[in-house]
XYZ file of N, CA, C and O in Angstrom:
780
model
N -5.596 65.320 148.223
C -7.010 65.640 147.971
C -6.809 66.671 147.305
O -5.707 67.759 147.560
N -7.416 67.163 146.471
C -7.520 68.303 145.741
C -7.654 69.524 146.299
O -8.395 69.697 147.498
N -6.783 70.632 145.937
C -7.279 71.797 146.493
C -9.034 72.299 146.147
O -9.303 72.955 147.287
N -9.693 71.821 144.856
C -11.148 72.495 145.276
C -12.192 71.772 146.435
O -12.495 72.108 146.777
N -11.443 70.140 146.722
C -11.981 69.640 147.235
C -11.703 70.115 148.733
O -12.741 69.913 149.710
N -10.821 70.574 149.044
C -9.789 70.906 150.308
C -10.780 72.211 150.599
O -10.988 72.618 151.828
N -10.911 73.265 149.372
C -12.016 74.281 149.638
C -13.467 74.432 150.312
O -13.577 75.008 150.827
N -13.650 72.918 149.008
C -15.130 72.871 149.733
C -15.252 72.414 151.024
O -16.081 72.437 151.975
N -14.384 71.806 151.553
C -14.293 71.232 153.049
C -14.260 72.347 153.936
O -14.656 72.467 155.053
N -13.741 73.369 153.771
C -13.453 74.495 154.878
C -14.383 75.101 154.383
O -14.813 75.381 155.364
N -15.228 75.365 153.372
C -16.686 76.225 153.257
C -17.332 75.731 153.778
O -18.178 76.131 154.739
N -17.685 74.219 154.151
C -18.709 73.184 154.738
C -18.081 73.316 156.154
O -19.335 73.895 156.776
N -17.281 73.327 157.108
C -16.828 73.465 157.879
C -17.002 74.969 158.596
O -17.822 74.967 159.899
N -16.252 75.956 157.901
C -16.854 77.099 158.421
C -18.601 77.410 158.112
O -18.872 78.297 159.380
N -19.192 77.073 157.513
C -20.556 77.276 157.383
C -21.004 76.460 158.892
O -22.193 77.084 159.396
N -20.892 75.148 159.054
C -21.301 74.279 160.234
C -21.326 75.520 161.460
O -21.880 75.579 162.438
N -19.600 76.200 161.432
C -18.989 76.238 162.256
C -19.705 77.985 162.921
O -20.225 78.129 163.727
N -19.941 78.698 161.868
C -20.736 79.931 162.081
C -22.274 79.746 162.226
O -22.865 80.341 163.154
N -22.746 79.383 161.001
C -24.213 79.013 160.690
C -24.774 77.981 161.548
O -26.334 78.390 162.023
N -24.215 76.828 162.065
C -24.855 75.812 162.658
C -24.638 76.209 164.066
O -24.996 75.669 165.033
N -23.361 76.624 164.564
C -23.310 76.783 165.611
C -23.024 78.281 166.516
O -23.511 78.316 167.429
N -22.237 78.897 166.162
C -22.215 79.860 166.691
C -22.974 81.335 166.790
O -23.791 81.537 167.595
N -23.761 81.583 165.353
C -24.784 82.335 165.386
C -25.978 81.994 166.303
O -26.494 82.746 167.148
N -26.468 80.585 166.205
C -28.146 80.482 166.777
C -27.384 80.311 168.503
O -28.532 80.316 169.248
N -26.364 80.263 168.956
C -25.773 80.408 170.329
C -25.730 81.585 170.850
O -25.826 81.872 172.183
N -25.271 82.426 169.920
C -24.865 83.561 170.278
C -25.572 84.649 170.158
O -25.024 85.944 170.361
N -25.734 84.830 168.984
C -26.510 85.915 168.139
C -25.899 87.226 167.857
O -26.398 88.245 168.007
N -24.390 86.956 167.713
C -24.056 88.515 167.384
C -23.780 88.346 166.086
O -22.407 87.764 165.323
N -24.225 89.393 165.233
C -24.153 89.407 163.959
C -22.468 90.039 163.071
O -22.353 89.237 162.607
N -22.053 90.890 164.202
C -20.874 91.066 164.085
C -19.576 90.132 163.923
O -19.078 90.120 163.156
N -19.924 88.937 164.631
C -18.827 87.896 164.665
C -19.187 87.258 163.502
O -18.130 86.652 163.349
N -20.279 87.008 163.042
C -20.394 86.250 161.736
C -19.765 86.853 160.873
O -18.692 86.248 160.123
N -19.836 87.982 160.331
C -18.635 88.628 159.472
C -17.354 88.662 160.089
O -16.493 88.108 159.076
N -16.551 88.701 160.979
C -15.269 88.659 161.256
C -15.172 87.141 161.367
O -13.803 86.700 160.346
N -16.030 86.249 161.703
C -15.197 84.660 161.653
C -15.245 84.276 159.970
O -14.445 84.021 159.690
N -16.384 84.416 159.038
C -16.003 84.380 157.944
C -15.046 85.112 157.081
O -14.627 84.392 156.626
N -14.597 86.133 157.203
C -13.646 87.124 156.599
C -12.632 86.403 157.306
O -11.104 86.231 156.210
N -12.153 86.165 158.041
C -10.981 85.403 159.115
C -10.636 84.606 158.588
O -9.524 84.215 157.906
N -11.713 83.624 157.917
C -11.788 82.124 157.168
C -11.348 82.050 156.064
O -10.128 81.797 155.551
N -11.835 82.662 155.411
C -11.919 82.817 153.979
C -10.355 83.512 153.780
O -9.463 83.231 152.722
N -10.082 84.837 154.276
C -9.225 85.594 154.411
C -7.459 84.637 154.440
O -6.836 84.497 154.031
N -7.975 83.760 155.480
C -6.319 83.272 155.995
C -6.552 81.902 154.865
O -5.598 81.473 154.542
N -7.259 81.196 154.478
C -7.680 80.416 153.385
C -6.978 80.818 151.764
O -6.118 80.511 151.802
N -7.055 82.120 151.594
C -6.436 82.939 150.716
C -4.878 82.917 151.415
O -4.248 82.580 150.148
N -4.844 83.393 152.270
C -3.228 83.819 152.244
C -2.345 82.713 152.686
O -1.337 82.047 151.896
N -2.814 81.567 153.155
C -2.270 80.232 153.250
C -1.895 79.767 151.863
O -1.095 79.065 151.503
N -3.076 79.746 151.012
C -2.488 79.351 149.100
C -1.668 80.132 148.852
O -1.124 79.588 148.406
N -2.010 81.196 148.731
C -0.727 82.048 148.185
C 0.574 81.803 148.896
O 1.782 81.863 147.869
N 0.971 81.778 150.352
C 1.900 81.618 150.827
C 2.607 80.501 150.386
O 3.693 80.025 150.438
N 1.795 79.342 150.276
C 2.322 77.985 149.912
C 2.599 77.602 148.781
O 3.324 76.988 148.281
N 1.888 78.886 147.798
C 2.535 78.807 146.608
C 3.610 79.650 145.976
O 4.225 79.407 145.006
N 4.096 80.328 146.946
C 5.176 81.642 146.847
C 6.390 80.790 147.086
O 6.577 79.920 148.037
N 7.787 81.473 146.974
C 8.695 81.260 147.444
C 9.534 81.939 148.689
O 10.090 82.464 148.925
N 8.410 81.678 149.652
C 8.282 82.154 151.137
C 8.795 81.128 151.895
O 8.395 80.096 151.581
N 9.316 81.108 153.137
C 9.369 80.171 154.051
C 8.176 80.344 155.127
O 7.160 81.193 155.137
N 8.095 78.860 155.780
C 6.706 78.617 156.577
C 6.584 79.629 157.837
O 5.606 79.895 158.117
N 8.154 79.857 158.452
C 8.342 80.475 159.271
C 7.526 82.161 159.020
O 6.891 82.504 160.082
N 7.546 82.611 158.001
C 7.364 84.439 157.589
C 5.549 83.789 157.710
O 5.126 84.661 157.910
N 4.987 82.902 156.908
C 3.644 82.784 156.707
C 3.037 82.709 158.469
O 2.052 83.516 158.769
N 3.628 81.608 158.977
C 2.821 81.370 160.301
C 3.158 82.814 161.044
O 2.403 83.304 161.886
N 4.411 83.749 160.894
C 4.551 84.740 161.986
C 3.381 86.058 161.460
O 2.871 86.653 162.696
N 2.917 85.631 160.195
C 2.013 87.029 159.444
C 0.769 86.412 159.761
O 0.311 86.802 160.526
N 0.108 85.578 160.037
C -0.786 84.977 160.843
C -0.953 85.204 162.639
O -2.239 85.601 162.960
N 0.169 84.751 162.711
C 0.659 85.325 164.253
C 0.069 86.673 164.774
O -0.831 87.462 165.693
N 0.435 87.863 163.899
C 0.499 88.928 163.895
C -0.882 89.417 163.568
O -1.492 90.568 164.607
N -1.515 89.056 162.413
C -2.626 89.334 162.580
C -3.868 89.121 163.410
O -4.945 89.779 163.765
N -3.868 87.778 163.579
C -4.495 86.974 164.990
C -4.478 88.243 166.389
O -5.195 88.323 166.803
N -3.179 88.336 166.482
C -2.526 89.348 167.593
C -3.461 90.698 167.469
O -4.093 91.170 168.469
N -3.633 91.273 166.654
C -3.812 92.658 165.889
C -5.390 92.445 166.177
O -5.675 93.305 166.887
N -6.216 91.377 165.732
C -7.702 91.597 165.971
C -7.575 91.070 167.224
O -9.269 92.007 167.614
N -7.132 90.249 167.668
C -7.832 89.967 168.999
C -7.336 90.865 170.482
O -8.222 91.158 171.145
N -6.417 92.036 169.842
C -6.209 93.223 170.873
C -6.998 94.362 170.707
O -6.942 95.454 171.163
N -7.861 94.240 169.633
C -8.652 95.745 169.173
C -9.403 96.121 169.569
O -9.774 97.320 170.213
N -10.156 95.158 170.562
C -11.358 94.999 171.346
C -11.509 93.835 172.119
O -10.834 93.117 172.014
N -11.976 94.177 173.456
C -12.527 92.937 174.393
C -13.066 91.959 173.872
O -14.377 92.297 173.404
N -12.929 90.583 173.697
C -13.729 89.643 173.173
C -14.033 88.840 174.260
O -12.725 88.116 175.281
N -15.263 88.027 174.335
C -15.247 87.055 175.398
C -14.601 86.028 175.031
O -14.312 85.816 173.828
N -14.544 84.706 176.040
C -13.645 83.790 175.948
C -14.437 82.793 174.369
O -13.722 82.445 173.614
N -15.218 82.605 174.732
C -16.313 81.795 173.686
C -16.075 82.289 172.456
O -15.531 81.800 171.193
N -15.604 83.810 172.114
C -15.620 84.713 170.539
C -14.088 84.179 170.469
O -14.228 83.964 169.000
N -13.041 84.303 171.348
C -11.835 83.949 171.138
C -11.988 82.474 170.405
O -11.032 82.399 169.819
N -12.858 81.948 171.077
C -12.591 80.209 170.736
C -13.119 79.716 169.404
O -12.291 79.368 168.394
N -13.847 80.463 169.137
C -14.571 80.428 167.838
C -13.859 81.487 166.564
O -13.459 80.778 165.733
N -13.311 82.656 167.056
C -12.321 83.311 165.866
C -11.022 82.380 165.646
O -10.363 81.926 164.577
N -10.628 81.170 166.580
C -9.286 80.775 166.736
C -9.556 79.090 165.845
O -8.805 78.945 165.136
N -11.051 78.931 166.231
C -11.303 77.442 165.055
C -11.429 78.372 163.614
O -11.002 77.475 163.032
N -11.657 79.429 163.392
C -12.106 79.771 161.867
C -10.829 80.175 161.657
O -10.191 79.691 160.228
N -9.694 80.641 162.137
C -8.409 80.662 161.935
C -7.438 78.947 161.780
O -6.999 79.196 160.540
N -7.988 78.626 162.305
C -7.441 77.160 162.115
C -7.999 76.226 160.726
O -7.350 75.382 160.150
N -9.839 76.765 160.524
C -10.080 75.895 159.626
C -9.578 76.660 158.434
O -9.248 75.956 156.865
N -9.191 78.011 158.345
C -8.709 78.431 157.228
C -7.057 77.933 156.701
O -6.763 77.830 155.595
N -6.448 77.628 157.803
C -5.053 77.209 157.543
C -5.416 75.903 156.975
O -4.285 75.039 156.346
N -6.324 74.832 157.613
C -6.313 73.615 157.145
C -6.751 73.588 155.585
O -6.297 72.230 155.278
N -7.608 74.382 155.617
C -8.060 74.206 153.976
C -7.110 75.009 152.945
O -7.259 74.870 151.825
N -5.910 75.603 153.438
C -4.870 76.085 152.899
C -3.701 75.518 152.360
O -3.016 75.553 151.134
N -3.606 74.782 153.610
C -2.271 73.833 152.971
C -2.923 71.945 152.702
O -3.419 71.765 153.537
N -2.192 71.699 151.471
C -2.579 70.409 151.274
C -1.709 69.721 151.850
O -0.322 69.818 151.974
N -2.321 68.502 152.788
C -1.242 67.522 153.053
C -1.619 66.324 153.335
O -2.593 65.741 152.153
N -0.779 65.753 153.454
C -0.457 64.033 152.996
C -0.642 63.394 154.449
O -0.227 63.428 155.401
N -1.479 62.076 154.426
C -2.410 62.034 153.408
C -4.112 63.131 153.114
O -4.131 63.684 154.012
N -4.407 62.289 152.394
C -5.540 63.854 151.629
C -6.871 63.900 152.757
O -7.520 64.711 152.864
N -6.722 63.108 153.479
C -8.112 62.871 154.022
C -7.690 63.561 155.718
O -8.990 64.104 156.459
N -6.627 63.785 156.040
C -5.896 64.054 157.025
C -6.709 65.764 157.124
O -7.223 66.015 158.019
N -6.453 66.779 156.551
C -7.016 67.807 156.448
C -8.677 67.843 157.011
O -9.323 68.641 157.739
N -9.259 67.242 156.095
C -10.992 67.219 156.417
C -11.380 66.628 158.003
O -12.209 66.981 158.368
N -10.172 65.740 158.117
C -10.542 65.047 159.392
C -10.331 65.914 160.155
O -11.051 66.096 161.780
N -9.289 66.909 160.344
C -8.678 67.600 161.474
C -10.058 68.959 161.551
O -10.025 69.471 162.709
N -10.644 69.486 160.157
C -11.616 70.388 160.479
C -12.563 69.958 161.344
O -13.236 70.554 161.976
N -12.946 68.468 160.754
C -14.368 67.831 161.673
C -13.948 68.069 163.243
O -14.550 68.397 164.179
N -12.244 67.389 163.784
C -12.115 67.763 165.120
C -12.626 69.125 165.805
O -13.247 69.196 166.423
N -11.869 69.791 164.530
C -11.797 71.380 165.136
C -13.602 71.681 165.426
O -13.841 72.195 166.754
N -14.416 71.261 164.422
C -15.886 71.593 164.762
C -16.725 70.833 165.879
O -16.905 71.625 166.856
N -16.228 69.897 165.855
C -16.492 68.857 167.037
C -16.042 69.490 168.541
O -17.271 69.427 169.061
N -14.971 69.866 168.350
C -14.465 70.713 169.674
C -15.171 71.674 170.432
O -15.974 71.888 171.417
N -15.299 72.634 169.167
C -16.577 73.721 169.361
C -17.992 73.447 169.568
O -18.350 73.908 171.046
N -18.573 72.348 169.017
C -19.891 71.982 169.292
C -19.902 71.350 170.821
O -21.083 71.946 171.783
N -18.947 70.449 171.363
C -19.270 70.088 172.680
C -18.953 71.011 173.741
O -19.487 71.300 174.765
N -17.721 71.859 173.465
C -17.086 72.643 174.646
C -17.910 73.372 174.588
O -18.029 74.603 175.645
N -18.730 74.438 173.659
C -19.809 75.340 173.547
C -21.403 74.868 173.625
O -21.979 75.668 173.827
N -21.385 73.626 174.253
C -22.810 73.453 173.954
C -23.388 73.719 175.876
O -22.699 73.415 176.786
N -24.294 74.233 175.624
C -25.450 74.328 176.882
C -25.585 73.275 178.046
O -25.183 73.712 179.383
N -25.711 72.324 177.533
C -25.961 71.172 178.521
C -24.434 70.902 178.928
O -24.299 70.135 180.271
N -22.870 71.755 178.657
C -21.681 71.307 179.155
C -21.745 72.450 180.318
O -21.875 73.333 179.787
N -21.794 72.250 181.159
C -21.727 73.311 182.312
C -22.466 74.098 182.127
O -22.248 75.410 182.383
N -23.784 73.906 181.593
C -24.730 74.856 181.633
C -25.295 76.168 182.544
O -25.878 77.242 182.227
N -25.257 75.346 183.552
C -25.911 76.159 184.845
C -24.424 76.916 185.405
O -24.823 77.880 186.341
N -23.471 76.930 185.163
C -22.131 77.991 185.405
C -22.391 78.975 184.472
O -22.099 79.372 183.639
N -21.989 80.138 185.525
C -21.919 81.675 185.284
C -20.661 82.363 185.698
O -20.186 81.749 186.801
N -20.629 83.326 184.881
C -19.238 84.605 185.551
C -19.850 85.250 185.044
O -20.600 85.750 183.819
N -19.945 86.314 186.031
C -20.413 88.045 185.917
C -19.568 88.820 186.704
O -19.253 88.662 187.904
N -19.366 90.079 186.327
C -18.942 91.210 187.211
C -20.420 91.779 187.683
O -21.412 92.192 186.958
N -20.273 92.212 188.723
C -21.322 92.552 189.874
C -20.628 94.074 190.598
O -20.007 93.445 191.432
N -21.613 95.034 190.733
C -21.388 95.844 191.624
C -22.299 95.982 192.516
O -23.559 96.104 192.280
N -21.657 95.770 193.917
C -22.339 95.529 195.061
C -22.680 97.133 195.898
O -22.112 97.751 195.758
N -24.054 96.776 196.376
C -24.554 98.319 197.219
C -23.978 98.562 198.263
O -23.984 99.363 198.969
N -22.888 97.770 198.445
C -22.020 97.953 199.724
C -20.641 97.780 199.672
O -20.400 97.058 198.579
N -19.663 98.459 200.725
C -18.334 98.324 200.364
C -18.191 97.160 201.046
O -18.266 96.867 202.656
N -17.333 96.223 200.497
C -16.663 94.563 201.363
C -15.461 94.923 201.286
O -14.870 94.277 200.151
N -14.659 95.063 202.144
C -13.271 95.273 201.866
C -12.378 93.537 202.082
O -11.566 93.659 201.470
N -13.156 92.762 202.439
C -12.727 91.479 202.426
C -13.700 90.599 201.255
O -15.133 90.869 201.211
N -12.931 89.852 200.820
C -13.789 88.445 199.806
C -14.909 87.949 200.501
O -15.719 87.576 200.319
N -14.621 87.273 201.831
C -15.433 86.525 202.949
C -16.779 87.618 202.786
O -17.897 87.182 202.625
N -16.740 88.658 202.952
C -17.965 89.741 203.298
C -18.383 89.755 201.577
O -19.893 89.697 201.584
N -17.730 89.808 200.397
C -18.465 90.209 199.202
C -18.890 88.620 198.609
O -20.146 88.525 198.405
N -18.473 87.524 199.090
C -19.369 86.442 198.771
C -20.242 85.822 199.670
O -21.192 85.736 199.124
N -20.237 86.350 200.697
C -21.663 86.094 201.412
C -22.528 86.995 201.168
O -23.876 86.487 200.649
N -22.474 88.460 200.800
C -23.328 89.314 199.797
C -23.792 88.967 198.841
O -24.637 88.577 198.048
N -23.123 87.935 197.753
C -22.978 87.848 196.317
C -23.864 86.385 196.740
O -25.000 86.133 195.775
N -23.322 85.607 197.708
C -24.175 84.108 197.948
C -25.741 84.732 197.689
O -26.814 83.747 197.514
N -25.902 85.890 198.939
C -27.314 86.074 199.343
C -28.188 86.487 198.077
O -29.478 86.395 197.706
N -27.412 87.161 197.035
C -27.840 87.947 196.165
C -28.681 86.796 195.200
O -29.763 86.821 194.425
N -27.732 85.869 194.660
C -27.724 84.766 193.760
C -28.232 84.098 193.830
O -29.672 83.244 193.304
N -28.675 83.000 195.244
C -29.327 81.842 195.478
C -28.777 80.536 194.983
O -29.272 79.779 195.481
N -27.372 80.545 194.180
C -27.289 79.576 193.453
C -25.752 79.317 194.560
O -25.687 79.982 195.666
N -25.002 78.477 194.225
C -23.671 77.855 194.859
C -22.450 79.220 194.043
O -22.082 78.903 192.994
N -22.148 79.394 194.948
C -21.260 80.464 194.575
C -19.814 79.862 194.609
O -19.306 79.125 195.480
N -18.606 79.436 193.426
C -17.466 78.816 193.296
C -16.686 79.668 193.764
O -15.205 79.547 194.476
N -16.254 81.607 193.283
C -15.499 82.098 193.143
C -15.586 83.598 193.556
O -16.877 83.865 192.558
N -15.430 84.353 194.042
C -15.480 85.550 194.154
C -14.232 86.932 194.432
O -13.258 86.138 195.235
N -13.777 87.482 193.722
C -12.931 88.123 193.520
C -12.943 89.199 193.426
O -13.619 90.161 192.799
N -12.538 90.271 194.613
C -12.901 91.644 194.711
C -12.368 92.302 193.824
O -10.671 92.458 193.971
N -12.590 93.544 192.805
C -11.888 93.838 192.323
C -11.640 95.770 192.563
O -10.526 96.193 192.190
N -12.753 96.086 193.221
C -12.420 97.587 193.011
C -13.470 97.767 194.627
O -14.389 97.377 194.313
N -13.213 98.298 195.490
C -13.370 98.791 196.720
C -13.948 100.436 196.700
O -12.835 101.195 196.897
N -15.047 100.702 196.737
C -15.313 101.988 196.850
C -15.747 102.464 198.293
O -17.315 102.621 198.247
N -15.059 103.078 198.920
C -15.679 103.472 200.428
C -16.469 104.918 200.014
O -17.070 104.996 201.051
N -15.815 105.572 199.361
C -16.761 107.139 199.297
C -18.196 106.807 198.966
O -19.121 107.186 199.576
N -18.153 105.966 198.122
C -19.567 105.834 197.241
C -20.487 104.283 197.802
O -21.562 103.864 197.459
N -19.457 103.402 198.785
C -20.184 102.594 199.139
C -20.668 101.581 198.416
O -21.721 100.529 198.443
N -19.696 100.829 197.683
C -20.076 100.297 196.865
C -18.813 99.199 196.578
O -17.413 99.407 196.687
N -18.955 97.943 195.869
C -17.871 96.793 195.687
C -17.917 96.040 194.100
O -19.158 96.121 194.103
N -17.119 96.034 193.416
C -17.076 95.519 192.058
C -16.220 94.231 192.564
O -15.456 94.228 192.681
N -16.991 93.135 191.821
C -16.634 91.659 192.095
C -16.741 91.134 190.601
O -17.595 91.394 189.711
N -15.966 90.072 191.106
C -16.046 88.938 189.715
C -15.986 87.764 190.190
O -15.532 87.041 191.169
N -17.604 87.159 189.867
C -17.977 85.817 190.536
C -18.484 84.945 189.851
O -18.689 85.053 188.394
N -18.290 83.839 189.921
C -18.406 82.521 189.611
C -19.311 81.735 190.059
O -19.051 81.432 191.626
N -20.457 81.254 189.426
C -21.518 80.869 190.161
C -22.159 79.451 189.610
O -22.330 79.459 188.231
N -22.854 78.643 190.540
C -23.873 77.689 189.734
C -25.316 78.673 189.982
O -25.752 78.709 191.076
N -25.725 78.278 188.866
C -27.460 79.125 189.054
C -28.190 77.874 190.077
O -27.604 76.353 189.841
N -29.084 77.914 190.953
C -30.087 76.795 191.430
C -30.626 76.338 190.473
O -31.289 76.327 189.466
N -30.980 75.053 190.794
C -31.838 73.870 190.097
C -33.022 75.023 189.980
O -33.684 75.275 191.014
N -33.683 74.724 188.555
C -34.807 75.878 188.264
C -36.057 75.199 189.392
O -36.869 75.877 189.759
N -36.626 73.679 189.071
C -37.129 73.303 189.958
C -37.241 73.313 191.497
O -38.114 74.163 191.833
N -36.130 73.545 191.767
C -35.975 73.771 193.542
C -36.171 75.170 193.715
O -36.748 75.764 194.624
N -35.901 76.236 192.509
C -36.135 77.525 192.877
C -37.698 77.649 192.764
O -37.845 78.479 193.610
N -38.022 77.124 192.048
C -39.803 77.434 191.788
C -40.302 77.027 192.894
O -41.378 77.662 193.640
N -39.782 75.512 193.944
C -40.410 75.055 194.691
C -40.465 75.975 196.036
O -40.903 76.546 197.083
N -39.748 76.558 195.709
C -38.638 77.620 197.183
C -39.646 78.707 197.177
O -40.060 79.152 197.911
N -39.707 79.358 195.994
C -40.493 80.573 195.709
C -42.148 80.134 195.992
O -42.839 80.778 196.387
N -42.310 78.865 195.719
C -43.617 78.480 195.815
C -44.307 78.750 197.775
O -45.407 79.077 197.898
N -42.928 77.879 198.160
C -43.459 77.666 199.700
C -43.406 79.043 200.335
O -43.931 79.438 201.069
N -42.305 79.875 199.739
C -42.243 81.072 200.726
C -43.503 82.329 200.329
O -43.999 82.831 201.175
N -44.049 81.898 199.153
C -45.243 82.835 199.020
C -46.463 81.906 199.743
O -47.402 83.167 200.318
N -46.738 81.452 199.728
C -47.767 80.381 200.772
C -47.605 80.415 201.772
O -48.308 80.325 202.520
N -46.392 80.537 202.552
C -46.056 80.561 204.161
C -46.600 81.851 204.591
O -46.821 82.741 204.292
């Protein structure tokens, strides 16, 4: 496949990834900039390195360093890391011509499809993870779990006690839970009001 077509395939893929998937789902404007710049930057660097007299190890090492610096500069949620990695992968696939010519666009489509499916709200959409500060000190995970279950009303799958403050009587927990079915929650609330 010719380089202009490969670049066009990359532009289509990154547009779908950022404009069609990431922004409508997460609405973080600053990540749109980061994803577009990292993709085009990696595409340009890949093309420059592929035409220069440097080893592939140096090029891949450079990309590794760039991605580590960016990912460690501030905390990113896991879905942002996934989009970030997808943007890197699309840039690499768009910058290196491979044989057969259809392989790069097919791999780009596979990356975008994986993100589409993996980040779709219907796939495990009722599952949540959050940090909570409880208004009581719970030195055991069993006590914290019971408190979280009472607060959330859903199914709690995991509770990890991160910090117990006996002086201020608080507990910081990291919990993973499944939200209660909205219809069941509505009928339960309706029953409680009428009773």
